[in-house]
Coordinates of C-alpha atoms and ligand atoms in Angstrom, one line a residue:
X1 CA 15.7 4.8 -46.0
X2 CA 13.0 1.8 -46.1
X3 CA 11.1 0.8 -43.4
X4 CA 12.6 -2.8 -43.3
X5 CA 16.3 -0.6 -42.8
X6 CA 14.3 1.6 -39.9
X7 CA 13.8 -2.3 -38.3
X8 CA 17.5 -3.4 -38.6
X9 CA 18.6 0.0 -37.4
X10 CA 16.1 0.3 -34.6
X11 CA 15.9 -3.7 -33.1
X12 CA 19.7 -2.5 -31.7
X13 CA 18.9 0.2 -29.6
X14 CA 15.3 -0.1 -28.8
X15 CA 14.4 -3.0 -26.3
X16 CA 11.2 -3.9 -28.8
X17 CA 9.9 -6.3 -25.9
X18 CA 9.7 -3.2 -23.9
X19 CA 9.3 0.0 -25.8
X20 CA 8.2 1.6 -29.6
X21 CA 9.7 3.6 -31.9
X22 CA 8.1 5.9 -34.2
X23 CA 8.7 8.2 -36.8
X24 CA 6.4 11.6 -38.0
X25 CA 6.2 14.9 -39.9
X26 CA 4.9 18.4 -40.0
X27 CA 2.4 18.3 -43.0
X28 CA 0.0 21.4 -43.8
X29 CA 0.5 22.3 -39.8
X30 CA -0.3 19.2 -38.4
X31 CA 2.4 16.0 -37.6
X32 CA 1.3 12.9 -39.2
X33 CA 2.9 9.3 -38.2
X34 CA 4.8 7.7 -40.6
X35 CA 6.7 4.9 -38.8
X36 CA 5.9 2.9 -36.0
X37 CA 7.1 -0.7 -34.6
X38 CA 7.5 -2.4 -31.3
X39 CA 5.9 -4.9 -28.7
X40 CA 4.7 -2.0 -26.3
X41 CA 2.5 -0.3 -29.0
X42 CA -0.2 -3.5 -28.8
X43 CA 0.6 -3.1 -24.6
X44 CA -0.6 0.5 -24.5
X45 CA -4.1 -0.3 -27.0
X46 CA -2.6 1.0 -29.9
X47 CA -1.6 -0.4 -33.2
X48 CA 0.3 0.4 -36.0
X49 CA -2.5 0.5 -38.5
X50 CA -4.1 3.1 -36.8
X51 CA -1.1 5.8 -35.5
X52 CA 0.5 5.3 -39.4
X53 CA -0.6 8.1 -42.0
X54 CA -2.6 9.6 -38.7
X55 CA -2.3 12.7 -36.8
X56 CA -2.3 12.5 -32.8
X57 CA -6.1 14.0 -32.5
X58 CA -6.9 10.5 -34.5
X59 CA -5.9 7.9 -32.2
X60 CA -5.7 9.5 -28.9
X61 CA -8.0 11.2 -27.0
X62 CA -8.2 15.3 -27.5
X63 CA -6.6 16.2 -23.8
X64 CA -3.3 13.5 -24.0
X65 CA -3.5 14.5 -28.2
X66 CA -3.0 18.4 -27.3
X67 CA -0.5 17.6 -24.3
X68 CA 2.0 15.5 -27.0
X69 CA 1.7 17.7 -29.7
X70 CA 3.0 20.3 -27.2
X71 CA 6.5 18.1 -27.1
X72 CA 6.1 17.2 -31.1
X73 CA 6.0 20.8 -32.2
X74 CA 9.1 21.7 -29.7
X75 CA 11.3 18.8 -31.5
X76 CA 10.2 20.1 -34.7
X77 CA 12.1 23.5 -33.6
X78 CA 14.9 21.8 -33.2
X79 CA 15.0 20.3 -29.3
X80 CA 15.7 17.1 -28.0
X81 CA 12.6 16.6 -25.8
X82 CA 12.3 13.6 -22.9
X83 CA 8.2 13.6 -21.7
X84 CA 7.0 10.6 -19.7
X85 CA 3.2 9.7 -19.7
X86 CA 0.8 7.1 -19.2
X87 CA -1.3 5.1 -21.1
X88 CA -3.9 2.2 -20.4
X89 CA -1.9 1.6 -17.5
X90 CA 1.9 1.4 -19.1
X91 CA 4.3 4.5 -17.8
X92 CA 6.5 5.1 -20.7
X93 CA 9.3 7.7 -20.8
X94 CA 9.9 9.0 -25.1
X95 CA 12.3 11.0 -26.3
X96 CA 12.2 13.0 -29.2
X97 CA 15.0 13.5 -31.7
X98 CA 14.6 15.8 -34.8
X99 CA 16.3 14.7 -37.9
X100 CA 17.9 18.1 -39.7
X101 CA 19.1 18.5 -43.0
X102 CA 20.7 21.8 -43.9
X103 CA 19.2 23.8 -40.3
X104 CA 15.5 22.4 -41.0
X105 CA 14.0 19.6 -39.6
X106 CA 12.6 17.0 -41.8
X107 CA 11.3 14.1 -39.4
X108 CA 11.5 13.4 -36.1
X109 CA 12.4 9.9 -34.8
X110 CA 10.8 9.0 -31.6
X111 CA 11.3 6.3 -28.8
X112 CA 9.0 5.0 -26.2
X113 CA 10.5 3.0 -23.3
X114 CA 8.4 1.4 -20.7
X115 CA 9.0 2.1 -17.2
X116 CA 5.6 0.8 -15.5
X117 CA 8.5 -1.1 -13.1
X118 CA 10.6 1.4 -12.5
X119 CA 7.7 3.8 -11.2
X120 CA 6.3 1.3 -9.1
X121 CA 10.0 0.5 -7.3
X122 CA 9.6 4.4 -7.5
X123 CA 7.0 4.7 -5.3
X124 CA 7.8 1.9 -3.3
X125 CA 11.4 3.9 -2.2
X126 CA 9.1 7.0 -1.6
X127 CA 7.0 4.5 0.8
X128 CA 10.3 3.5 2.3
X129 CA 11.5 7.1 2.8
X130 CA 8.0 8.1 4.3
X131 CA 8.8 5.6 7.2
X132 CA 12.1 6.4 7.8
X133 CA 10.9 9.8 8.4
X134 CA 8.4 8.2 10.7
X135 CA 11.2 6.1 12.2
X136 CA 13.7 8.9 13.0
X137 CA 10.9 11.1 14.7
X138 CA 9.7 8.1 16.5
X139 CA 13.1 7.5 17.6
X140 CA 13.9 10.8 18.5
X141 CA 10.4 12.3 20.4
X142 CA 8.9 8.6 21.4
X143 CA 10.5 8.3 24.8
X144 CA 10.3 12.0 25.3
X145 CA 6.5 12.1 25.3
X146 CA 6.0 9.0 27.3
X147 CA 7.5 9.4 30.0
X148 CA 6.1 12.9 31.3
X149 CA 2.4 10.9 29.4
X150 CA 2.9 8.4 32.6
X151 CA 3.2 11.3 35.4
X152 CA 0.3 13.3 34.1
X153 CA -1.8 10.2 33.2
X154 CA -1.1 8.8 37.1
X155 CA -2.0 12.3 38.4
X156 CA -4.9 12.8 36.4
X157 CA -6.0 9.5 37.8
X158 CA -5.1 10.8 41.4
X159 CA -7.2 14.0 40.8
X160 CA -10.5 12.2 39.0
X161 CA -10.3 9.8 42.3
X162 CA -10.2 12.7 44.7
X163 CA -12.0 15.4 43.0
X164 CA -14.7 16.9 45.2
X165 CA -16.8 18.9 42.3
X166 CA -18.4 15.9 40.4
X167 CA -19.0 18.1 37.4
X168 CA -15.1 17.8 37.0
X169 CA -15.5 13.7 36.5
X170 CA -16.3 13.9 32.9
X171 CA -13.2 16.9 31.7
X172 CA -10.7 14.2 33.4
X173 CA -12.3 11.1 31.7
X174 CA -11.5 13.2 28.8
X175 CA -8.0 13.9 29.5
X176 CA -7.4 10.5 30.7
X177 CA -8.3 8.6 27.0
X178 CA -6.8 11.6 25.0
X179 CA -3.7 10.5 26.8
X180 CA -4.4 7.0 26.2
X181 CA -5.0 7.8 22.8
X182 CA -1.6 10.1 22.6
X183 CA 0.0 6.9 24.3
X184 CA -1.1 4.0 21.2
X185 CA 0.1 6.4 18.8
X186 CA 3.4 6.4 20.4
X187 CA 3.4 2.9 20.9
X188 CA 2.9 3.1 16.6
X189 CA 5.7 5.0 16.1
X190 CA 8.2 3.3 18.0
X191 CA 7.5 -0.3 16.7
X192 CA 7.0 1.0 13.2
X193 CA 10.5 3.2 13.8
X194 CA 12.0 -0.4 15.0
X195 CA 9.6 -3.5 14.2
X196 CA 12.7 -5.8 15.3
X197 CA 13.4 -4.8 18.6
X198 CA 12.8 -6.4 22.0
X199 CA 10.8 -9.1 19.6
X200 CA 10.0 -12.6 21.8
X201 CA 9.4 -15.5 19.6
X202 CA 7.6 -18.0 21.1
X203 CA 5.7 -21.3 20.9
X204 CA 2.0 -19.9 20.9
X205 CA -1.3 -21.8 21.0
X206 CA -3.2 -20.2 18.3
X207 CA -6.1 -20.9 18.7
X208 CA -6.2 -19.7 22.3
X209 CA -4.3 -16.3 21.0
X210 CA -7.3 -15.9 18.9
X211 CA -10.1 -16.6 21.2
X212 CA -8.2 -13.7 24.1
X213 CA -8.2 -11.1 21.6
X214 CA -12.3 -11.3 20.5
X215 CA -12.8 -11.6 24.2
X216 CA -11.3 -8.8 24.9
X217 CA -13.0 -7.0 21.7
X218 CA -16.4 -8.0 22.6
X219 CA -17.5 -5.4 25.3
X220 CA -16.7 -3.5 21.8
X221 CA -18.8 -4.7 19.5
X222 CA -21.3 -5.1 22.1
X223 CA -21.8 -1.6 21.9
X224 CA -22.9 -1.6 18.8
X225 CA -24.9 -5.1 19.3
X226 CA -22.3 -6.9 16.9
X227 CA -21.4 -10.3 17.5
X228 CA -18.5 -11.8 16.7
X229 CA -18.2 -15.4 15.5
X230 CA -15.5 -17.9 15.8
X231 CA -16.1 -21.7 16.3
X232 CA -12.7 -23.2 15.2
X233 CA -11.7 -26.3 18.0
X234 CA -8.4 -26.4 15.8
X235 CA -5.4 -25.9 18.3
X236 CA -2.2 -24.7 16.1
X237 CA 0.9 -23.9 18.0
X238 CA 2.8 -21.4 15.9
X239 CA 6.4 -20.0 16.9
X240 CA 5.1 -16.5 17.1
X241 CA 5.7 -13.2 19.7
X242 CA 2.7 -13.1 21.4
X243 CA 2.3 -9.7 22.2
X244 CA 2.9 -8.5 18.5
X245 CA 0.0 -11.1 17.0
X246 CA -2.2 -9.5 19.7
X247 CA -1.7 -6.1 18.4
X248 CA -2.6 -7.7 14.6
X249 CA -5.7 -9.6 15.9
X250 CA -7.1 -6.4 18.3
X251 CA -6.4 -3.9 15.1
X252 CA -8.2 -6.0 12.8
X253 CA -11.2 -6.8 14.8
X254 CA -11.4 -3.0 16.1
X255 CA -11.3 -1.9 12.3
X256 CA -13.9 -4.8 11.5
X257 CA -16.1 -3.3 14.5
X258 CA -15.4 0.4 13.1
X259 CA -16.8 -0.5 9.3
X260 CA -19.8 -2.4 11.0
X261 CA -23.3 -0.4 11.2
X262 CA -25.3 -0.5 15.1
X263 CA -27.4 -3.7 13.8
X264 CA -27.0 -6.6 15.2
X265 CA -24.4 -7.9 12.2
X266 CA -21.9 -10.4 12.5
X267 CA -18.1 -10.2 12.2
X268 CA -16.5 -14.2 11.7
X269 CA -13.5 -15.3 12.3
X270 CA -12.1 -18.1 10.8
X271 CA -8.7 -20.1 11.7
X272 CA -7.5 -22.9 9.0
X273 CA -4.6 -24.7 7.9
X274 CA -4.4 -24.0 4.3
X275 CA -1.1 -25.5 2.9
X276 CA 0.6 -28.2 5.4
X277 CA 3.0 -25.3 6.4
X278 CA 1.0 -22.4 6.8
X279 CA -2.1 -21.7 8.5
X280 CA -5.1 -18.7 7.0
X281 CA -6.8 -16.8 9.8
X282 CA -10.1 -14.6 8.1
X283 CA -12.1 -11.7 9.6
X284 CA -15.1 -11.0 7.6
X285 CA -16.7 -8.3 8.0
X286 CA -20.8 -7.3 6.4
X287 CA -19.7 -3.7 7.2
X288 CA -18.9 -0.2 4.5
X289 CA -16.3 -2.3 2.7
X290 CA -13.4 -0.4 0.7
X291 CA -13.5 1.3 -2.9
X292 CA -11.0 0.2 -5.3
X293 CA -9.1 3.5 -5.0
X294 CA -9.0 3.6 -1.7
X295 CA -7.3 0.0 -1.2
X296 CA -4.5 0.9 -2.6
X297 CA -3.7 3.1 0.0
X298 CA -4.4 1.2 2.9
X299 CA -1.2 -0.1 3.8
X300 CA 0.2 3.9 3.7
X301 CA 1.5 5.5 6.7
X302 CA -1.2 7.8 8.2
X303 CA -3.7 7.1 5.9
X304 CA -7.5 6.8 7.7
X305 CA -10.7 7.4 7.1
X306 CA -11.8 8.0 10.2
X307 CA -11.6 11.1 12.2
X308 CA -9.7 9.7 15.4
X309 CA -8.0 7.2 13.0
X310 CA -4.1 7.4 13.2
X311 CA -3.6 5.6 9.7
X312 CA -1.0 3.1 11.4
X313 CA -3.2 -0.1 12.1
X314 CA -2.8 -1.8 8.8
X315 CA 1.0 -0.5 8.3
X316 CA 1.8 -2.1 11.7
X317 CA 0.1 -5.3 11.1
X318 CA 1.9 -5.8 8.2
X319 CA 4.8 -5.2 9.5
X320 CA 4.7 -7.4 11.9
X321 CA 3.1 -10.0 9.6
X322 CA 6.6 -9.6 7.7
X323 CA 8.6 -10.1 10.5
X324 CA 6.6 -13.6 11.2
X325 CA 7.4 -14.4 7.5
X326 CA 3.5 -14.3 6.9
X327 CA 1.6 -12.3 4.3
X328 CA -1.7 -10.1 4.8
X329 CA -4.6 -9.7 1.9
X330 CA -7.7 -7.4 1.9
X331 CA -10.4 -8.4 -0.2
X332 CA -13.2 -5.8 0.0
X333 CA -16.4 -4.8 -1.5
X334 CA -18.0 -1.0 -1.4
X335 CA -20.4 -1.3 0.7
X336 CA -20.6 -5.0 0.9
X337 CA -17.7 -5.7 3.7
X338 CA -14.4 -7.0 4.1
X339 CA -12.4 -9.8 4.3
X340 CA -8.9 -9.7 5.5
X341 CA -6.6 -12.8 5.3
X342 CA -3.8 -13.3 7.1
X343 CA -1.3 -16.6 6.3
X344 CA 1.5 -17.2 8.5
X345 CA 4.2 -20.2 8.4
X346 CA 3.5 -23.2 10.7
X347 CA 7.0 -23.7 10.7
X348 CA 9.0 -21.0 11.1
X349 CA 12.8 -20.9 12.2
X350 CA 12.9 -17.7 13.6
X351 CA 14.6 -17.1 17.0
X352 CA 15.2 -13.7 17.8
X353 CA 16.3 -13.8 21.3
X354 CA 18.0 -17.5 21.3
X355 CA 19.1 -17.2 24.9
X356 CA 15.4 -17.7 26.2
X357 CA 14.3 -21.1 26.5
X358 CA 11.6 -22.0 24.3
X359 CA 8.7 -22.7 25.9
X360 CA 4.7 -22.9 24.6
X361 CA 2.7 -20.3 26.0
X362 CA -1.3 -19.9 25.9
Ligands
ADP1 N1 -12.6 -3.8 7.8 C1 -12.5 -2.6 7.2 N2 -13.6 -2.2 6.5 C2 -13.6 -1.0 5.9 N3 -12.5 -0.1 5.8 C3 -11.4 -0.5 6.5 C4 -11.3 -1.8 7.2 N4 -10.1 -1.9 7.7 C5 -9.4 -0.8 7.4 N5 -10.2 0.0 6.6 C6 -9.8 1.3 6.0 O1 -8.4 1.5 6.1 C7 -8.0 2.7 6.8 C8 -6.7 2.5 7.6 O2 -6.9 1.6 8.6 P1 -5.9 1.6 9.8 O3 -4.5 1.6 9.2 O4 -6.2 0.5 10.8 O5 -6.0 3.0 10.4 P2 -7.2 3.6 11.3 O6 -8.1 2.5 11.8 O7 -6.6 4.4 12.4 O8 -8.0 4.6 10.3 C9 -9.2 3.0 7.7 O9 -9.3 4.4 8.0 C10 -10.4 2.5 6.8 O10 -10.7 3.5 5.8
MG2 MG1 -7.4 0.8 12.6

């Protein structure tokens, strides 16, 4: 068989825009190429001129070399052998076939296929499948916890107001914000469980939204002598639920005050109209900033930094960002600080609950 054969053989099965194919031997104990072709092989750094006539120790490095020739010398017994890998940032799935003549194997043909898609959409279902499970507990345990939470946090109340031995003041202000605490993160839960429900779109002032939620953040940041900027006269009325945007706004601003150092630093806040149909609102913050691999996890269920952090802050606010038809962006630097951006339509035709007259609020 030629190599220009191989080609006209290969081009049917092989998608060549998204995989390899390659050929090798067993020579004096070691498998040398002797066949490669395909648009993936340039993808994953390689190229034919250097896997052709080589062994796997001469184009990869030793750990991945020793790790395929593992699967090469099991297909030169005989076995059909399926590996996936990686390489410079490609998932690929190969298969091995050995070619026998007469019970001995004389080459084995190999095939690379890229699935870099498929494991992302992969991983995305496992995303999914991790909040469903969060969804079906929330459901199920939600209500359950807060209503006896409202008895004993209105007793405790009762009992800090009465209580005679002052030395008891301090245990119940204790009690009283590990329940609030236990509260928020059922408040998580259940809109994360059901982001839809009970929504109330509404004709909202913007601006104004904006303006109640760093007010209500500054005693906050105050505490830690930050101040938070925001000169923006630009009034936008967007058709949003109020109470949901509140819970964006406070979450972002509390992480922005939770990354800033005690030091006097600002935190600015920024609303624009970008496009004519959408308007960008930007926290900056000058505080520890985000790595690279930590970024990518940020929008995970439970995943926090921080040791009272529940790991839901982000994942809600997106959510609910997706509900408003809007989009949310984290640019960070270690170190340096963070900018979030959030972009939501100015003109979106969204009404949940039709029945209630639309009316602008704020
Ligand atoms: N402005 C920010 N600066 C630095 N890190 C941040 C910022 N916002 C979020 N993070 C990181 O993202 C993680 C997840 O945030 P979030 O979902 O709000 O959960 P939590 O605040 O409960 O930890 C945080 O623990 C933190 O590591
Ligand atoms: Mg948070």
């Amino acid at each position: 068989m030629t190599d220009q054969k191989n080609r006209v053989d290969y081009e049917q099965f092989i998608p060549r825009e998204t995989g390899f194919i390659f050929k090798f031997i067993k020579k004096d104990n070691q498998f040398i190429h002797t066949f490669i072709e395909g648009k993936l092989i340039e993808k994953v750094g390689l190229c034919p001129k250097c896997v052709v006539g080589k062994s796997l120790f001469e184009f990869l490095p030793a750990d991945q070399a020793m790790r395929k020739e593992a699967f090469y010398e099991k297909a030169w017994n005989g076995e059909h052998v399926n590996y996936e890998g990686s390489f410079g940032g490609i998932h690929y799935l190969a298969i091995l076939n050995p070619v026998r003549q007469n019970g001995v194997t004389v080459e084995v043909i190999g095939s690379t296929i890229d699935i870099t898609k498929e494991k992302t959409r992969e991983k995305q279902v496992q995303q999914m499948e991790k909040l469903s499970v969060v969804g079906e507990l929330a459901a199920g345990i939600a209500h359950e916890i807060r209503n006896p939470l409202t008895s004993l946090k209105g007793f405790a109340k009762i009992v800090k107001e009465s209580v005679t031995d002052q030395a008891l003041v301090p245990y119940l202000d204790i009690m009283l914000d590990e329940m609030d605490r236990i509260n928020e993160i059922v408040n998580e839960f259940m809109f994360i469980a059901k982001p839809n429900e009970n929504v109330n779109f509404q004709y909202i002032n913007f601006h104004n939204l904006l303006k109640d939620c760093i007010h209500f953040m500054e005693p906050q940041a105050n505490l830690k002598s930050i101040k938070i900027e925001f000169d923006s006269d630009m009034h936008i009325i967007l058709n949003c639920d109020r109470n949901l945007m509140k819970q964006v706004l406070i979450n972002l601003l509390q992480n922005a005050i939770e990354a800033t150092e005690d030091s006097g630093h600002f935190i600015e806040v920024v609303l624009e109209e970008v496009v004519p149909d959408a308007i960008m609102v930007t926290i900056t913050d000058k505080g520890c900033g985000i790595s690279d691999s930590r970024s990518k996890k940020l929008f995970e269920p439970f995943y926090s930094t921080k040791e009272k952090g529940t790991g839901l802050g982000l994942i809600t606010c997106k959510r609910i960002i997706d509900l408003h038809q809007g989009s949310i962006e984290i640019e960070s630097k270690l170190g340096e600080g963070t900018t979030i951006k959030i972009f939501m339509p100015k003109n979106l035709k969204i009404d949940i609950n039709p029945s209630q007259p639309k009316h602008l609020v704020g």
